[in-house]
């Protein structure tokens, strides 16, 4: 069984009205799912193809193909292919291929990133293109996690052991509170006046360049 969802409206109306609709909260479950120009809550399929769509959760027992789309999480029992797409979490049992795409945390047996950015890459083997940036590899992530696991408990122990307890702050007198309030109001009004002056000068200079004779009359 195959299910295909599309909200295509040709021309300018399609671009203006391409917003989240009621089916964005729906759950789609089918063997083969094809999404195009829609926003969907969650998808559970054997194989999923997503084009120009927003998905909260995408789960497939086999392959997932994404083009110009975004998903909060992608889980696949097979391969994941992303072109011009983004996802904070990508998990694949086999291979992941990224082209002009971004992933926060990506796990796979083999990763091939032609161009894009990956936050944390956990893969058995990785092939990275020249226009690819990986913040943390698997080894770096393990070292960072170990350092954080040691550093924060140590700092917490030292603070409890040697840092003096914080003193209770006495309530500020009324004139101090009034002065601070006046200072905040001055900063807000001064910032608003500065922005208004900059906007006025910019618009005036552009108007003088366009209509010099009218401005000087």
Coordinates of N, CA, C and O in Angstrom, one line a residue, residues 5-105:
X5 N 0.9 12.3 -0.4 CA 0.3 13.5 0.1 C 0.9 14.7 -0.6 O 2.2 14.8 -0.6
X6 N 0.1 15.6 -1.2 CA 0.6 16.8 -1.8 C -0.4 17.9 -1.7 O -1.6 17.6 -1.8
X7 N 0.1 19.1 -1.4 CA -0.8 20.3 -1.4 C -0.3 21.2 -2.5 O 0.0 22.4 -2.2
X8 N -0.3 20.8 -3.7 CA 0.3 21.6 -4.7 C -0.7 22.6 -5.3 O -1.8 22.2 -5.7
X9 N -0.4 23.9 -5.3 CA -1.2 24.9 -5.9 C -0.2 25.7 -6.9 O 0.7 26.3 -6.4
X10 N -0.4 25.6 -8.2 CA 0.5 26.1 -9.1 C 0.6 27.7 -9.0 O -0.4 28.3 -8.7
X11 N 1.7 28.2 -9.4 CA 1.9 29.6 -9.5 C 2.2 30.3 -8.2 O 2.6 29.7 -7.2
X12 N 1.9 31.6 -8.2 CA 2.2 32.5 -7.1 C 1.4 32.1 -5.9 O 1.9 32.2 -4.7
X13 N 0.2 31.6 -6.0 CA -0.7 31.3 -4.9 C -0.1 30.2 -4.1 O -0.2 30.1 -2.9
X14 N 0.6 29.2 -4.7 CA 1.3 28.2 -4.0 C 2.4 28.7 -3.1 O 2.5 28.3 -2.0
X15 N 3.1 29.6 -3.6 CA 4.2 30.2 -2.8 C 3.7 31.0 -1.6 O 4.3 31.1 -0.5
X16 N 2.6 31.7 -1.8 CA 2.1 32.6 -0.8 C 1.3 31.8 0.3 O 1.3 32.2 1.5
X17 N 0.7 30.7 -0.1 CA -0.2 30.0 0.8 C 0.5 28.7 1.3 O -0.2 27.8 1.9
X18 N 1.8 28.5 1.1 CA 2.4 27.3 1.6 C 2.7 27.4 3.1 O 3.8 27.7 3.5
X19 N 1.7 27.1 3.9 CA 1.8 27.2 5.3 C 1.4 25.9 6.0 O 0.9 25.0 5.3
X20 N 1.5 25.9 7.3 CA 1.1 24.7 8.0 C -0.4 24.5 8.0 O -1.1 25.4 8.3
X21 N -0.9 23.3 7.7 CA -2.3 23.1 7.6 C -2.7 22.1 8.6 O -1.9 21.6 9.4
X22 N -4.0 21.7 8.6 CA -4.5 20.8 9.6 C -3.8 19.4 9.7 O -3.7 18.8 10.7
X23 N -3.4 19.0 8.5 CA -2.8 17.6 8.5 C -1.4 17.6 9.1 O -0.8 16.6 9.2
X24 N -0.9 18.8 9.5 CA 0.5 18.8 10.2 C 0.5 18.0 11.5 O 1.5 17.7 12.0
X25 N -0.7 17.8 12.1 CA -0.7 17.1 13.3 C -1.1 15.6 13.1 O -1.3 14.9 14.1
X26 N -1.2 15.2 11.9 CA -1.6 13.8 11.6 C -0.5 12.9 11.7 O 0.7 13.3 11.6
X27 N -0.8 11.6 11.8 CA 0.1 10.5 11.8 C -0.1 9.7 10.5 O -1.2 9.2 10.3
X28 N 0.9 9.5 9.7 CA 0.8 8.8 8.5 C 1.5 7.5 8.7 O 2.7 7.5 9.0
X29 N 0.9 6.4 8.4 CA 1.5 5.0 8.5 C 1.1 4.2 7.2 O -0.1 4.0 7.0
X30 N 2.1 3.8 6.5 CA 1.9 3.1 5.3 C 3.2 2.4 4.8 O 4.2 2.7 5.4
X31 N 3.1 1.5 3.8 CA 4.3 0.9 3.4 C 5.2 1.8 2.6 O 6.4 1.9 2.9
X32 N 4.7 2.6 1.7 CA 5.4 3.6 1.0 C 4.7 4.9 1.1 O 3.5 5.1 0.8
X33 N 5.5 5.9 1.6 CA 4.9 7.3 1.8 C 5.7 8.3 1.0 O 6.9 8.3 1.0
X34 N 5.0 9.1 0.2 CA 5.6 10.2 -0.6 C 4.9 11.5 -0.1 O 3.7 11.7 -0.2
X35 N 5.8 12.4 0.3 CA 5.3 13.7 0.8 C 5.8 14.8 -0.1 O 7.0 14.8 -0.5
X36 N 5.0 15.8 -0.4 CA 5.4 16.9 -1.2 C 4.6 18.2 -0.8 O 3.3 18.1 -0.8
X37 N 5.3 19.2 -0.5 CA 4.7 20.5 -0.2 C 3.7 20.4 0.9 O 2.6 21.0 0.8
X38 N 4.0 19.7 2.0 CA 3.1 19.6 3.1 C 3.9 19.7 4.4 O 5.1 19.7 4.4
X39 N 3.1 19.8 5.5 CA 3.7 19.8 6.8 C 3.0 18.7 7.6 O 1.8 18.8 7.8
X40 N 3.7 17.7 8.1 CA 3.1 16.5 8.7 C 3.7 16.3 10.1 O 4.9 16.6 10.3
X41 N 2.9 15.7 11.0 CA 3.3 15.5 12.3 C 4.3 14.4 12.4 O 5.5 14.6 12.7
X42 N 3.9 13.1 12.1 CA 4.8 12.0 12.2 C 4.5 11.0 11.0 O 3.4 10.9 10.6
X43 N 5.6 10.3 10.6 CA 5.5 9.4 9.5 C 6.1 8.1 9.9 O 7.2 8.0 10.5
X44 N 5.4 7.0 9.7 CA 5.9 5.6 10.0 C 5.7 4.8 8.7 O 4.5 4.5 8.4
X45 N 6.7 4.4 8.0 CA 6.6 3.7 6.7 C 7.7 2.7 6.5 O 8.7 2.6 7.3
X46 N 7.5 1.9 5.5 CA 8.5 1.0 5.1 C 9.6 1.7 4.3 O 10.8 1.5 4.5
X47 N 9.1 2.7 3.5 CA 10.0 3.5 2.7 C 9.4 4.9 2.5 O 8.2 5.0 2.3
X48 N 10.2 6.0 2.7 CA 9.6 7.3 2.7 C 10.4 8.2 1.8 O 11.7 8.1 1.7
X49 N 9.7 9.0 1.0 CA 10.3 10.0 0.1 C 9.7 11.3 0.4 O 8.4 11.5 0.4
X50 N 10.5 12.3 0.8 CA 10.0 13.6 1.2 C 10.6 14.7 0.4 O 11.8 14.7 0.1
X51 N 9.7 15.6 -0.1 CA 10.2 16.7 -1.0 C 9.5 18.0 -0.6 O 8.2 18.0 -0.6
X52 N 10.2 19.0 -0.2 CA 9.7 20.3 0.1 C 8.6 20.1 1.2 O 7.5 20.6 1.0
X53 N 9.0 19.5 2.3 CA 8.0 19.2 3.4 C 8.7 19.4 4.7 O 9.9 19.4 4.9
X54 N 7.8 19.6 5.7 CA 8.2 19.7 7.1 C 7.6 18.5 7.9 O 6.4 18.2 7.8
X55 N 8.5 17.7 8.6 CA 8.0 16.5 9.3 C 8.6 16.6 10.7 O 9.8 16.9 10.9
X56 N 7.7 16.3 11.7 CA 8.2 16.3 13.1 C 9.1 15.0 13.3 O 10.2 15.1 13.9
X57 N 8.5 13.9 13.0 CA 9.2 12.6 13.2 C 9.1 11.7 12.0 O 8.0 11.5 11.5
X58 N 10.2 11.2 11.4 CA 10.2 10.4 10.2 C 10.9 9.1 10.6 O 12.1 9.1 10.9
X59 N 10.1 8.0 10.5 CA 10.6 6.7 10.8 C 10.3 5.7 9.6 O 9.2 5.6 9.2
X60 N 11.4 5.0 9.2 CA 11.2 4.1 8.0 C 12.0 2.8 8.3 O 13.1 2.9 8.8
X61 N 11.4 1.7 8.0 CA 12.1 0.4 8.2 C 13.1 0.2 7.1 O 14.0 -0.6 7.3
X62 N 13.0 0.9 6.0 CA 14.0 0.7 4.9 C 14.6 2.1 4.6 O 15.2 2.6 5.6
X63 N 14.5 2.7 3.4 CA 15.3 3.9 3.1 C 14.4 5.1 3.3 O 13.2 5.1 3.2
X64 N 15.1 6.2 3.4 CA 14.5 7.6 3.5 C 15.3 8.5 2.5 O 16.5 8.5 2.5
X65 N 14.5 9.2 1.7 CA 15.1 10.2 0.8 C 14.4 11.5 1.0 O 13.2 11.7 1.0
X66 N 15.2 12.6 1.3 CA 14.7 13.9 1.6 C 15.3 14.9 0.6 O 16.5 14.9 0.4
X67 N 14.5 15.8 0.1 CA 14.9 16.8 -0.8 C 14.3 18.1 -0.4 O 13.0 18.2 -0.3
X68 N 15.1 19.1 -0.1 CA 14.6 20.5 0.3 C 13.5 20.3 1.4 O 12.5 21.0 1.4
X69 N 13.8 19.6 2.4 CA 12.9 19.3 3.5 C 13.6 19.4 4.8 O 14.8 19.5 4.9
X70 N 12.8 19.3 5.9 CA 13.3 19.3 7.3 C 12.5 18.4 8.2 O 11.3 18.3 8.0
X71 N 13.2 17.8 9.1 CA 12.6 16.9 10.0 C 13.3 17.0 11.4 O 14.5 17.0 11.4
X72 N 12.6 16.9 12.5 CA 13.2 17.0 13.8 C 14.0 15.7 14.0 O 15.0 15.8 14.7
X73 N 13.5 14.6 13.6 CA 14.3 13.3 13.8 C 14.0 12.4 12.6 O 12.9 12.4 12.1
X74 N 15.0 11.7 12.1 CA 15.0 10.8 11.0 C 15.6 9.5 11.5 O 16.8 9.5 11.9
X75 N 14.8 8.4 11.4 CA 15.3 7.1 11.8 C 15.0 6.1 10.7 O 13.8 6.0 10.2
X76 N 16.0 5.4 10.2 CA 15.8 4.5 9.1 C 16.6 3.2 9.3 O 17.7 3.2 9.8
X77 N 15.9 2.1 8.9 CA 16.5 0.8 9.0 C 17.5 0.5 7.8 O 18.2 -0.4 7.8
X78 N 17.4 1.4 6.8 CA 18.3 1.3 5.6 C 19.1 2.5 5.5 O 19.8 2.9 6.4
X79 N 19.1 3.1 4.3 CA 19.9 4.3 4.0 C 19.1 5.5 4.1 O 17.9 5.5 4.0
X80 N 19.8 6.6 4.3 CA 19.2 8.0 4.4 C 20.0 8.8 3.4 O 21.2 8.9 3.4
X81 N 19.2 9.5 2.5 CA 19.8 10.4 1.5 C 19.1 11.8 1.7 O 17.9 11.9 1.7
X82 N 19.9 12.8 1.9 CA 19.4 14.1 2.1 C 20.1 15.1 1.2 O 21.3 15.2 1.1
X83 N 19.3 15.9 0.5 CA 19.7 16.9 -0.5 C 19.1 18.2 -0.1 O 17.8 18.3 -0.2
X84 N 19.8 19.2 0.2 CA 19.3 20.5 0.6 C 18.3 20.4 1.8 O 17.3 21.1 1.8
X85 N 18.6 19.5 2.7 CA 17.7 19.3 3.8 C 18.4 19.5 5.2 O 19.7 19.6 5.2
X86 N 17.7 19.4 6.3 CA 18.3 19.6 7.6 C 17.5 18.7 8.6 O 16.3 18.6 8.5
X87 N 18.2 18.2 9.6 CA 17.6 17.5 10.7 C 18.5 17.5 11.9 O 19.7 17.2 11.8
X88 N 18.0 17.8 13.1 CA 18.8 17.7 14.3 C 19.3 16.3 14.6 O 20.4 16.1 15.2
X89 N 18.5 15.3 14.2 CA 18.9 13.9 14.6 C 18.7 13.0 13.4 O 17.6 12.9 12.8
X90 N 19.7 12.3 12.9 CA 19.7 11.4 11.8 C 20.3 10.1 12.3 O 21.5 10.0 12.6
X91 N 19.5 9.0 12.2 CA 20.0 7.7 12.6 C 19.7 6.7 11.5 O 18.5 6.5 11.1
X92 N 20.7 6.0 11.0 CA 20.5 5.0 9.9 C 21.3 3.8 10.2 O 22.4 3.8 10.8
X93 N 20.6 2.6 9.9 CA 21.3 1.3 10.2 C 22.4 1.1 9.1 O 23.3 0.3 9.4
X94 N 22.3 1.7 8.0 CA 23.3 1.5 6.9 C 24.0 2.8 6.6 O 24.8 3.2 7.4
X95 N 23.8 3.3 5.5 CA 24.6 4.5 5.0 C 23.7 5.8 5.1 O 22.5 5.8 4.9
X96 N 24.5 6.9 5.2 CA 23.9 8.2 5.1 C 24.7 9.0 4.1 O 25.9 9.1 4.1
X97 N 23.9 9.7 3.2 CA 24.5 10.5 2.2 C 23.9 11.9 2.3 O 22.7 12.1 2.2
X98 N 24.8 12.9 2.4 CA 24.4 14.3 2.6 C 25.0 15.1 1.5 O 26.1 15.0 1.1
X99 N 24.1 16.0 0.9 CA 24.5 16.9 -0.2 C 23.9 18.3 0.1 O 22.7 18.4 0.1
X100 N 24.7 19.3 0.5 CA 24.2 20.6 0.8 C 23.2 20.5 2.0 O 22.1 21.1 1.9
X101 N 23.4 19.7 2.9 CA 22.5 19.4 4.0 C 23.2 19.5 5.4 O 24.5 19.6 5.4
X102 N 22.4 19.6 6.4 CA 23.0 19.8 7.8 C 22.3 18.8 8.7 O 21.1 18.5 8.6
X103 N 23.1 18.3 9.7 CA 22.6 17.3 10.7 C 23.2 17.7 12.0 O 24.4 17.9 12.1
X104 N 22.4 17.6 13.1 CA 23.0 17.9 14.4 C 23.8 16.7 14.9 O 25.0 16.8 15.1
X105 N 23.1 15.6 15.1 CA 23.8 14.3 15.5 C 23.4 13.3 14.4 O 22.3 13.1 14.1

